Each structure stands twice: as C-alpha cells, then as structure tokens.
PDB file of C-alpha atoms in Angstrom:
ATOM      1  CA  ASP A 901     -12.437 -10.176   7.481  1.00  0.00           C
ATOM      2  CA  GLN A 902     -11.998  -6.983   5.503  1.00  0.00           C
ATOM      3  CA  GLN A 903     -11.292  -4.148   7.900  1.00  0.00           C
ATOM      4  CA  VAL A 904     -11.084  -1.463   5.206  1.00  0.00           C
ATOM      5  CA  LYS A 905     -13.725  -1.509   2.495  1.00  0.00           C
ATOM      6  CA  GLN A 906     -14.000   0.363  -0.755  1.00  0.00           C
ATOM      7  CA  ASN A 907     -17.313  -0.768  -2.154  1.00  0.00           C
ATOM      8  CA  SER A 908     -17.069   0.948  -5.528  1.00  0.00           C
ATOM      9  CA  PRO A 909     -14.580  -0.823  -7.808  1.00  0.00           C
ATOM     10  CA  SER A 910     -14.796   1.961 -10.373  1.00  0.00           C
ATOM     11  CA  LEU A 911     -15.988   5.525 -10.861  1.00  0.00           C
ATOM     12  CA  SER A 912     -16.280   7.694 -13.993  1.00  0.00           C
ATOM     13  CA  VAL A 913     -16.400  11.476 -13.749  1.00  0.00           C
ATOM     14  CA  GLN A 914     -16.422  14.286 -16.279  1.00  0.00           C
ATOM     15  CA  GLU A 915     -13.387  16.569 -16.328  1.00  0.00           C
ATOM     16  CA  GLY A 916     -13.933  19.624 -14.130  1.00  0.00           C
ATOM     17  CA  ARG A 917     -16.560  17.946 -11.941  1.00  0.00           C
ATOM     18  CA  ILE A 918     -16.122  16.588  -8.422  1.00  0.00           C
ATOM     19  CA  SER A 919     -14.909  13.054  -7.791  1.00  0.00           C
ATOM     20  CA  ILE A 920     -15.968  11.450  -4.508  1.00  0.00           C
ATOM     21  CA  LEU A 921     -14.333   8.215  -3.429  1.00  0.00           C
ATOM     22  CA  ASN A 922     -15.654   6.434  -0.371  1.00  0.00           C
ATOM     23  CA  CYS A 923     -14.143   4.143   2.229  1.00  0.00           C
ATOM     24  CA  ASP A 924     -15.540   2.369   5.295  1.00  0.00           C
ATOM     25  CA  TYR A 925     -13.661   0.717   8.111  1.00  0.00           C
ATOM     26  CA  THR A 926     -14.530  -1.566  11.005  1.00  0.00           C
ATOM     27  CA  ASN A 927     -11.571  -1.406  13.400  1.00  0.00           C
ATOM     28  CA  SER A 928     -11.898   1.302  16.053  1.00  0.00           C
ATOM     29  CA  MET A 929      -8.156   1.096  16.751  1.00  0.00           C
ATOM     30  CA  PHE A 930      -7.271   2.808  13.479  1.00  0.00           C
ATOM     31  CA  ASP A 931      -5.861   6.254  14.258  1.00  0.00           C
ATOM     32  CA  TYR A 932      -4.721   7.551  10.873  1.00  0.00           C
ATOM     33  CA  PHE A 933      -6.268   7.235   7.470  1.00  0.00           C
ATOM     34  CA  LEU A 934      -4.471   7.666   4.200  1.00  0.00           C
ATOM     35  CA  TRP A 935      -5.208   7.742   0.507  1.00  0.00           C
ATOM     36  CA  TYR A 936      -2.748   6.363  -2.000  1.00  0.00           C
ATOM     37  CA  LYS A 937      -2.908   6.807  -5.763  1.00  0.00           C
ATOM     38  CA  LYS A 938      -1.614   4.169  -8.151  1.00  0.00           C
ATOM     39  CA  TYR A 939      -0.878   4.424 -11.854  1.00  0.00           C
ATOM     40  CA  PRO A 940      -0.402   1.233 -13.940  1.00  0.00           C
ATOM     41  CA  ALA A 941       3.021  -0.388 -13.562  1.00  0.00           C
ATOM     42  CA  GLU A 942       3.926   1.949 -10.698  1.00  0.00           C
ATOM     43  CA  GLY A 943       3.826   1.587  -6.953  1.00  0.00           C
ATOM     44  CA  PRO A 944       1.203   3.400  -4.859  1.00  0.00           C
ATOM     45  CA  THR A 945       1.998   7.047  -4.102  1.00  0.00           C
ATOM     46  CA  PHE A 946       0.923   8.768  -0.901  1.00  0.00           C
ATOM     47  CA  LEU A 947      -1.707  11.422  -1.568  1.00  0.00           C
ATOM     48  CA  ILE A 948      -3.237  12.747   1.641  1.00  0.00           C
ATOM     49  CA  SER A 949      -3.912  11.640   5.197  1.00  0.00           C
ATOM     50  CA  ILE A 950      -6.087  12.529   8.161  1.00  0.00           C
ATOM     51  CA  SER A 951      -5.747  11.910  11.851  1.00  0.00           C
ATOM     52  CA  SER A 952      -8.650  10.309  13.696  1.00  0.00           C
ATOM     53  CA  ILE A 953      -8.930  13.445  15.857  1.00  0.00           C
ATOM     54  CA  LYS A 954      -9.817  15.596  12.852  1.00  0.00           C
ATOM     55  CA  ASP A 955     -12.783  15.562  10.510  1.00  0.00           C
ATOM     56  CA  LYS A 956     -11.282  17.286   7.475  1.00  0.00           C
ATOM     57  CA  ASN A 957      -7.926  17.758   5.817  1.00  0.00           C
ATOM     58  CA  GLU A 958      -7.363  19.707   2.637  1.00  0.00           C
ATOM     59  CA  ASP A 959      -4.445  19.807   0.213  1.00  0.00           C
ATOM     60  CA  GLY A 960      -5.044  21.734  -2.974  1.00  0.00           C
ATOM     61  CA  ARG A 961      -7.699  19.971  -5.042  1.00  0.00           C
ATOM     62  CA  PHE A 962      -7.843  17.058  -2.600  1.00  0.00           C
ATOM     63  CA  THR A 963      -9.912  16.985   0.588  1.00  0.00           C
ATOM     64  CA  VAL A 964     -10.437  14.044   2.896  1.00  0.00           C
ATOM     65  CA  PHE A 965     -13.406  13.937   5.259  1.00  0.00           C
ATOM     66  CA  LEU A 966     -13.642  11.621   8.237  1.00  0.00           C
ATOM     67  CA  ASN A 967     -16.877  10.649   9.979  1.00  0.00           C
ATOM     68  CA  LYS A 968     -15.619   8.706  12.956  1.00  0.00           C
ATOM     69  CA  SER A 969     -19.039   7.795  14.338  1.00  0.00           C
ATOM     70  CA  ALA A 970     -19.975   6.236  10.993  1.00  0.00           C
ATOM     71  CA  LYS A 971     -16.480   4.783  10.467  1.00  0.00           C
ATOM     72  CA  HIS A 972     -16.500   6.370   7.043  1.00  0.00           C
ATOM     73  CA  LEU A 973     -14.117   8.536   5.099  1.00  0.00           C
ATOM     74  CA  SER A 974     -14.217  10.079   1.673  1.00  0.00           C
ATOM     75  CA  LEU A 975     -11.802  11.707  -0.735  1.00  0.00           C
ATOM     76  CA  HIS A 976     -13.031  14.656  -2.774  1.00  0.00           C
ATOM     77  CA  ILE A 977     -11.173  15.819  -5.857  1.00  0.00           C
ATOM     78  CA  VAL A 978     -12.243  19.197  -7.198  1.00  0.00           C
ATOM     79  CA  PRO A 979     -11.957  19.894 -10.048  1.00  0.00           C
ATOM     80  CA  SER A 980     -11.188  16.484 -11.497  1.00  0.00           C
ATOM     81  CA  GLN A 981      -8.541  16.331 -14.213  1.00  0.00           C
ATOM     82  CA  PRO A 982      -7.701  13.576 -16.726  1.00  0.00           C
ATOM     83  CA  GLY A 983      -4.356  13.069 -14.958  1.00  0.00           C
ATOM     84  CA  ASP A 984      -6.283  12.022 -11.852  1.00  0.00           C
ATOM     85  CA  SER A 985      -7.313   8.817 -13.626  1.00  0.00           C
ATOM     86  CA  ALA A 986      -5.768   6.073 -11.478  1.00  0.00           C
ATOM     87  CA  VAL A 987      -6.620   3.508  -8.832  1.00  0.00           C
ATOM     88  CA  TYR A 988      -7.138   5.062  -5.406  1.00  0.00           C
ATOM     89  CA  PHE A 989      -6.499   2.994  -2.298  1.00  0.00           C
ATOM     90  CA  CYS A 990      -7.848   3.865   1.096  1.00  0.00           C
ATOM     91  CA  ALA A 991      -5.552   2.744   3.928  1.00  0.00           C
ATOM     92  CA  ALA A 992      -5.862   2.799   7.696  1.00  0.00           C
ATOM     93  CA  SER A 993      -3.023   2.868  10.164  1.00  0.00           C
ATOM     94  CA  ALA A 994      -2.833   1.275  13.572  1.00  0.00           C
ATOM     95  CA  ARG A 995      -0.002   0.649  15.976  1.00  0.00           C
ATOM     96  CA  LYS A 996       1.176  -2.926  15.948  1.00  0.00           C
ATOM     97  CA  ALA A 997       4.435  -4.390  17.200  1.00  0.00           C
ATOM     98  CA  GLY A 998       5.602  -0.901  18.180  1.00  0.00           C
ATOM     99  CA  SER A 999       5.151   0.694  14.784  1.00  0.00           C
ATOM    100  CA  TYR A1000       2.466   1.838  12.397  1.00  0.00           C
ATOM    101  CA  GLN A1001       1.089  -0.679   9.945  1.00  0.00           C
ATOM    102  CA  LEU A1002      -1.249  -0.073   7.055  1.00  0.00           C
ATOM    103  CA  THR A1003      -4.359  -2.007   6.087  1.00  0.00           C
ATOM    104  CA  PHE A1004      -5.507  -1.294   2.542  1.00  0.00           C
ATOM    105  CA  GLY A1005      -8.870  -1.434   0.837  1.00  0.00           C
ATOM    106  CA  LYS A1006      -9.286  -3.060  -2.570  1.00  0.00           C
ATOM    107  CA  GLY A1007      -9.113   0.218  -4.436  1.00  0.00           C
ATOM    108  CA  THR A1008     -11.392   2.285  -6.660  1.00  0.00           C
ATOM    109  CA  LYS A1009     -10.466   2.915 -10.266  1.00  0.00           C
ATOM    110  CA  LEU A1010     -11.216   6.527 -11.155  1.00  0.00           C
ATOM    111  CA  SER A1011     -11.614   7.510 -14.794  1.00  0.00           C
ATOM    112  CA  VAL A1012     -11.827  11.217 -15.561  1.00  0.00           C
ATOM    113  CA  ILE A1013     -13.329  11.761 -18.983  1.00  0.00           C
ATOM    114  CA  PRO A1014     -12.084  14.805 -20.947  1.00  0.00           C
TER     115      PRO A1014
ATOM    116  CA  GLU B1304      16.118  11.890  -4.160  1.00  0.00           C
ATOM    117  CA  ALA B1305      16.075   8.347  -5.561  1.00  0.00           C
ATOM    118  CA  GLY B1306      12.984   6.311  -4.817  1.00  0.00           C
ATOM    119  CA  VAL B1307      12.589   2.692  -3.787  1.00  0.00           C
ATOM    120  CA  ALA B1308      14.198   0.390  -6.352  1.00  0.00           C
ATOM    121  CA  GLN B1309      13.008  -3.134  -7.072  1.00  0.00           C
ATOM    122  CA  SER B1310      14.146  -5.844  -9.426  1.00  0.00           C
ATOM    123  CA  PRO B1311      13.255  -7.687 -11.482  1.00  0.00           C
ATOM    124  CA  ARG B1312      10.152  -5.884 -12.717  1.00  0.00           C
ATOM    125  CA  TYR B1313       8.610  -9.043 -14.147  1.00  0.00           C
ATOM    126  CA  LYS B1314       9.177 -12.736 -13.505  1.00  0.00           C
ATOM    127  CA  ILE B1315       7.504 -15.835 -14.935  1.00  0.00           C
ATOM    128  CA  ILE B1316       8.223 -19.218 -13.356  1.00  0.00           C
ATOM    129  CA  GLU B1317       6.749 -22.695 -13.217  1.00  0.00           C
ATOM    130  CA  LYS B1318       5.117 -23.898 -10.015  1.00  0.00           C
ATOM    131  CA  ARG B1319       7.510 -25.545  -7.556  1.00  0.00           C
ATOM    132  CA  GLN B1320      10.372 -23.367  -8.799  1.00  0.00           C
ATOM    133  CA  SER B1321      12.035 -20.801  -6.574  1.00  0.00           C
ATOM    134  CA  VAL B1322      12.282 -17.046  -7.106  1.00  0.00           C
ATOM    135  CA  ALA B1323      13.886 -14.076  -5.377  1.00  0.00           C
ATOM    136  CA  PHE B1324      13.059 -10.382  -5.412  1.00  0.00           C
ATOM    137  CA  TRP B1325      15.377  -7.553  -4.479  1.00  0.00           C
ATOM    138  CA  CYS B1326      14.604  -4.171  -2.922  1.00  0.00           C
ATOM    139  CA  ASN B1327      16.762  -1.116  -2.262  1.00  0.00           C
ATOM    140  CA  PRO B1328      14.933   1.379  -0.019  1.00  0.00           C
ATOM    141  CA  ILE B1329      15.302   5.137   0.055  1.00  0.00           C
ATOM    142  CA  SER B1330      18.632   6.082   1.590  1.00  0.00           C
ATOM    143  CA  GLY B1331      18.371   6.588   5.342  1.00  0.00           C
ATOM    144  CA  HIS B1332      15.014   4.880   5.720  1.00  0.00           C
ATOM    145  CA  ALA B1333      15.055   2.602   8.734  1.00  0.00           C
ATOM    146  CA  THR B1334      11.898   0.650   8.045  1.00  0.00           C
ATOM    147  CA  LEU B1335      11.281  -1.647   5.088  1.00  0.00           C
ATOM    148  CA  TYR B1336       8.078  -3.445   4.176  1.00  0.00           C
ATOM    149  CA  TRP B1337       7.208  -6.216   1.737  1.00  0.00           C
ATOM    150  CA  TYR B1338       3.629  -6.370   0.485  1.00  0.00           C
ATOM    151  CA  GLN B1339       1.785  -8.847  -1.723  1.00  0.00           C
ATOM    152  CA  GLN B1340      -0.874  -7.424  -4.029  1.00  0.00           C
ATOM    153  CA  ILE B1341      -3.086 -10.003  -5.701  1.00  0.00           C
ATOM    154  CA  LEU B1342      -5.051  -8.807  -8.743  1.00  0.00           C
ATOM    155  CA  GLY B1343      -8.139  -6.882  -7.645  1.00  0.00           C
ATOM    156  CA  GLN B1344      -6.988  -6.599  -4.035  1.00  0.00           C
ATOM    157  CA  GLY B1345      -5.178  -4.004  -1.993  1.00  0.00           C
ATOM    158  CA  PRO B1346      -1.587  -4.543  -0.857  1.00  0.00           C
ATOM    159  CA  LYS B1347      -1.233  -6.959   2.054  1.00  0.00           C
ATOM    160  CA  LEU B1348       1.722  -6.676   4.414  1.00  0.00           C
ATOM    161  CA  LEU B1349       3.955  -9.750   4.475  1.00  0.00           C
ATOM    162  CA  ILE B1350       6.885  -8.618   6.609  1.00  0.00           C
ATOM    163  CA  GLN B1351       8.236  -5.469   8.211  1.00  0.00           C
ATOM    164  CA  PHE B1352      11.883  -4.780   9.097  1.00  0.00           C
ATOM    165  CA  GLN B1353      13.303  -2.027  11.249  1.00  0.00           C
ATOM    166  CA  ASN B1354      16.967  -1.695  10.355  1.00  0.00           C
ATOM    167  CA  ASN B1355      17.981  -5.363  10.032  1.00  0.00           C
ATOM    168  CA  GLY B1356      15.545  -6.764  12.578  1.00  0.00           C
ATOM    169  CA  VAL B1357      12.115  -8.246  11.889  1.00  0.00           C
ATOM    170  CA  VAL B1358       9.305  -6.217  13.495  1.00  0.00           C
ATOM    171  CA  ASP B1359       6.395  -8.302  12.241  1.00  0.00           C
ATOM    172  CA  ASP B1360       6.201 -11.350   9.985  1.00  0.00           C
ATOM    173  CA  SER B1361       2.882 -12.703  11.200  1.00  0.00           C
ATOM    174  CA  GLN B1362       1.377 -12.747   7.686  1.00  0.00           C
ATOM    175  CA  LEU B1363       4.380 -14.286   5.954  1.00  0.00           C
ATOM    176  CA  PRO B1364       3.771 -17.931   4.878  1.00  0.00           C
ATOM    177  CA  LYS B1365       6.965 -19.139   6.453  1.00  0.00           C
ATOM    178  CA  ASP B1366       6.803 -22.628   4.980  1.00  0.00           C
ATOM    179  CA  ARG B1367       7.658 -21.172   1.565  1.00  0.00           C
ATOM    180  CA  PHE B1368       8.476 -17.479   1.965  1.00  0.00           C
ATOM    181  CA  SER B1369      11.591 -16.025   3.519  1.00  0.00           C
ATOM    182  CA  ALA B1370      13.033 -12.532   3.700  1.00  0.00           C
ATOM    183  CA  GLU B1371      16.175 -10.912   4.961  1.00  0.00           C
ATOM    184  CA  ARG B1372      17.580  -7.441   5.256  1.00  0.00           C
ATOM    185  CA  LEU B1373      21.314  -7.666   5.600  1.00  0.00           C
ATOM    186  CA  LYS B1374      23.121  -4.661   7.093  1.00  0.00           C
ATOM    187  CA  GLY B1375      19.801  -2.846   7.439  1.00  0.00           C
ATOM    188  CA  VAL B1376      19.717  -1.620   3.842  1.00  0.00           C
ATOM    189  CA  ASP B1377      18.819  -3.893   0.885  1.00  0.00           C
ATOM    190  CA  SER B1378      16.336  -6.696   1.275  1.00  0.00           C
ATOM    191  CA  THR B1379      15.482  -9.894  -0.578  1.00  0.00           C
ATOM    192  CA  LEU B1380      12.219 -11.823  -0.538  1.00  0.00           C
ATOM    193  CA  LYS B1381      12.316 -15.461  -1.615  1.00  0.00           C
ATOM    194  CA  ILE B1382       9.620 -17.972  -2.476  1.00  0.00           C
ATOM    195  CA  GLN B1383      10.514 -21.655  -2.510  1.00  0.00           C
ATOM    196  CA  PRO B1384       8.655 -23.570  -3.850  1.00  0.00           C
ATOM    197  CA  ALA B1385       6.214 -21.291  -5.664  1.00  0.00           C
ATOM    198  CA  LYS B1386       2.509 -22.103  -5.971  1.00  0.00           C
ATOM    199  CA  LEU B1387      -0.019 -20.872  -8.513  1.00  0.00           C
ATOM    200  CA  GLU B1388      -1.662 -18.675  -5.865  1.00  0.00           C
ATOM    201  CA  ASP B1389       1.611 -16.760  -5.380  1.00  0.00           C
ATOM    202  CA  SER B1390       0.976 -14.946  -8.672  1.00  0.00           C
ATOM    203  CA  ALA B1391       0.836 -11.304  -7.617  1.00  0.00           C
ATOM    204  CA  VAL B1392       2.720  -8.027  -7.573  1.00  0.00           C
ATOM    205  CA  TYR B1393       5.270  -7.882  -4.776  1.00  0.00           C
ATOM    206  CA  LEU B1394       5.740  -4.350  -3.521  1.00  0.00           C
ATOM    207  CA  CYS B1395       8.552  -3.060  -1.381  1.00  0.00           C
ATOM    208  CA  ALA B1396       8.104   0.119   0.646  1.00  0.00           C
ATOM    209  CA  SER B1397      10.245   2.075   3.056  1.00  0.00           C
ATOM    210  CA  SER B1398       9.665   4.758   5.661  1.00  0.00           C
ATOM    211  CA  LEU B1399      11.995   7.077   7.525  1.00  0.00           C
ATOM    212  CA  GLN B1400      11.334   5.574  10.922  1.00  0.00           C
ATOM    213  CA  ALA B1401       8.884   3.354  12.672  1.00  0.00           C
ATOM    214  CA  GLY B1402       6.964   4.296  15.761  1.00  0.00           C
ATOM    215  CA  GLY B1403       7.120   7.990  15.001  1.00  0.00           C
ATOM    216  CA  LEU B1404       4.694  10.374  16.620  1.00  0.00           C
ATOM    217  CA  THR B1405       3.386  11.690  13.336  1.00  0.00           C
ATOM    218  CA  VAL B1406       2.310   9.762  10.318  1.00  0.00           C
ATOM    219  CA  GLY B1407       4.590  11.985   8.272  1.00  0.00           C
ATOM    220  CA  THR B1408       7.652  10.216   9.597  1.00  0.00           C
ATOM    221  CA  ASP B1409       6.023   6.890   8.870  1.00  0.00           C
ATOM    222  CA  THR B1410       4.823   7.762   5.370  1.00  0.00           C
ATOM    223  CA  GLN B1411       5.522   4.716   3.275  1.00  0.00           C
ATOM    224  CA  TYR B1412       7.117   5.163  -0.135  1.00  0.00           C
ATOM    225  CA  PHE B1413       6.567   2.319  -2.547  1.00  0.00           C
ATOM    226  CA  GLY B1414       8.700   0.875  -5.288  1.00  0.00           C
ATOM    227  CA  PRO B1415       7.253  -0.075  -8.688  1.00  0.00           C
ATOM    228  CA  GLY B1416       6.817  -3.713  -7.697  1.00  0.00           C
ATOM    229  CA  THR B1417       7.714  -7.069  -9.204  1.00  0.00           C
ATOM    230  CA  ARG B1418       4.948  -8.812 -11.120  1.00  0.00           C
ATOM    231  CA  LEU B1419       5.233 -12.568 -10.556  1.00  0.00           C
ATOM    232  CA  THR B1420       3.392 -15.065 -12.716  1.00  0.00           C
ATOM    233  CA  VAL B1421       3.447 -18.706 -11.627  1.00  0.00           C
ATOM    234  CA  LEU B1422       2.416 -21.175 -14.362  1.00  0.00           C
TER     235      LEU B1422
END
C-alpha cells in the first residue's frame, strides 16, 4: 500500500519556465511534508518542507503548496534552471515509536532543457 | 561540516554470500537511519537508532539483515546470506535529534549510499 504517490515518473521543462511536481498521500496522520532532491550517485538532499497546518511555504525559487482536503501537495520551481535537473522525492513525516519517520514516494525525474 | 560518510560505494557479490556496509553520521547527530532504495522506488526505512538503541526495526528482514550502532556513533548493516532481491542502494541518514518539536531538528541528512549488486 503506497501511502505517498508521485504519479509522474518524469517531467521535461524548458529553462526559465515553471516546473510543477505533484504528490498525493493517503495517510491523514502525516503532519509534515518534505521534498528531497537527488543527483546521480549522491544521496537525497533536503530541499523544502511544509507543516500540515500551512498551505504554502516559499524558499527562493522553490514553493511548496499543500491542499490538505485533497491530500495533495506540489512543488513549484520558478524559474527552472538546468542545474535543477534531478530526481525529486516527495516525503511525508509521521510520529512513530516516539520519533519522526519518513515515507517516500517513488520520485519524479525532472529534466530542464537549456 | 562533514556530511554522512558511507563505505564501500559499490559492492558486487554472489547470492548466499554475506556483505557489510559502514556508516559514519554527522558529528553530534543522535539519530541514525538505514534505508533500502530499490531501482525505481523511493527509499524505504529499514532501521532507526537513537544513540545506540534501536527505535524501530519493524521493516528489517531480521532473518538475514542485522544492524548495530556501537557507542552511538558509527553503524554497520549486514546481510547474510544475500538474495538477488537485495540488490539496491543502501542509504544511511542521520538527524540531530529524534522527537523534536520542529522538523528542522529532525531533518535527515543522507550519505551517498552503497550500491549493492547480488548476482
């Protein structure tokens, strides 16, 4: 049972345009949502997060939107740059065994075309 | 600040052989995680330590996988005997503390991973 779903395995965007990556979840107990970015042969790197009590969080070119009623979140990258080409993982956090644990989606490979 | 270190970076073994992975977390980080990432999937948590105690190992296949974190710093993950389906990248991550009130204190920092191929 996949609790965090990223239904688009890949996405291609022109440099300078907006990239929108989507994520859906099923578990209502998730209270934080995170995006991680992964380059080949490297580990995932934390990008941005949002609490379940907010609907938007912005950090420079990156904005995450949360629609709690739809159990949907999205990551917007504006403007997209070639260096943004990577795999993006959506992750959701819930308390378990007294600490936070992450559940990851399968990832979306973003290609930004110069 | 040094990141999470893992070794080896790559390992190829035959099925039924044993293998061990090593992880050195960021200095001062109390919590250490081992994840398995199969090709085309997201990372899946195998085991979580806080200092040198196990917090959660519910998804660790204990008949063949074992992990330890001696002295609450370095950790090793072992597979014995390996199966073909164990082929994956094994990621180690650490965070400053577990159970913090803000996700910032629980932000997980990942190492580069060990790519295991079982033939």
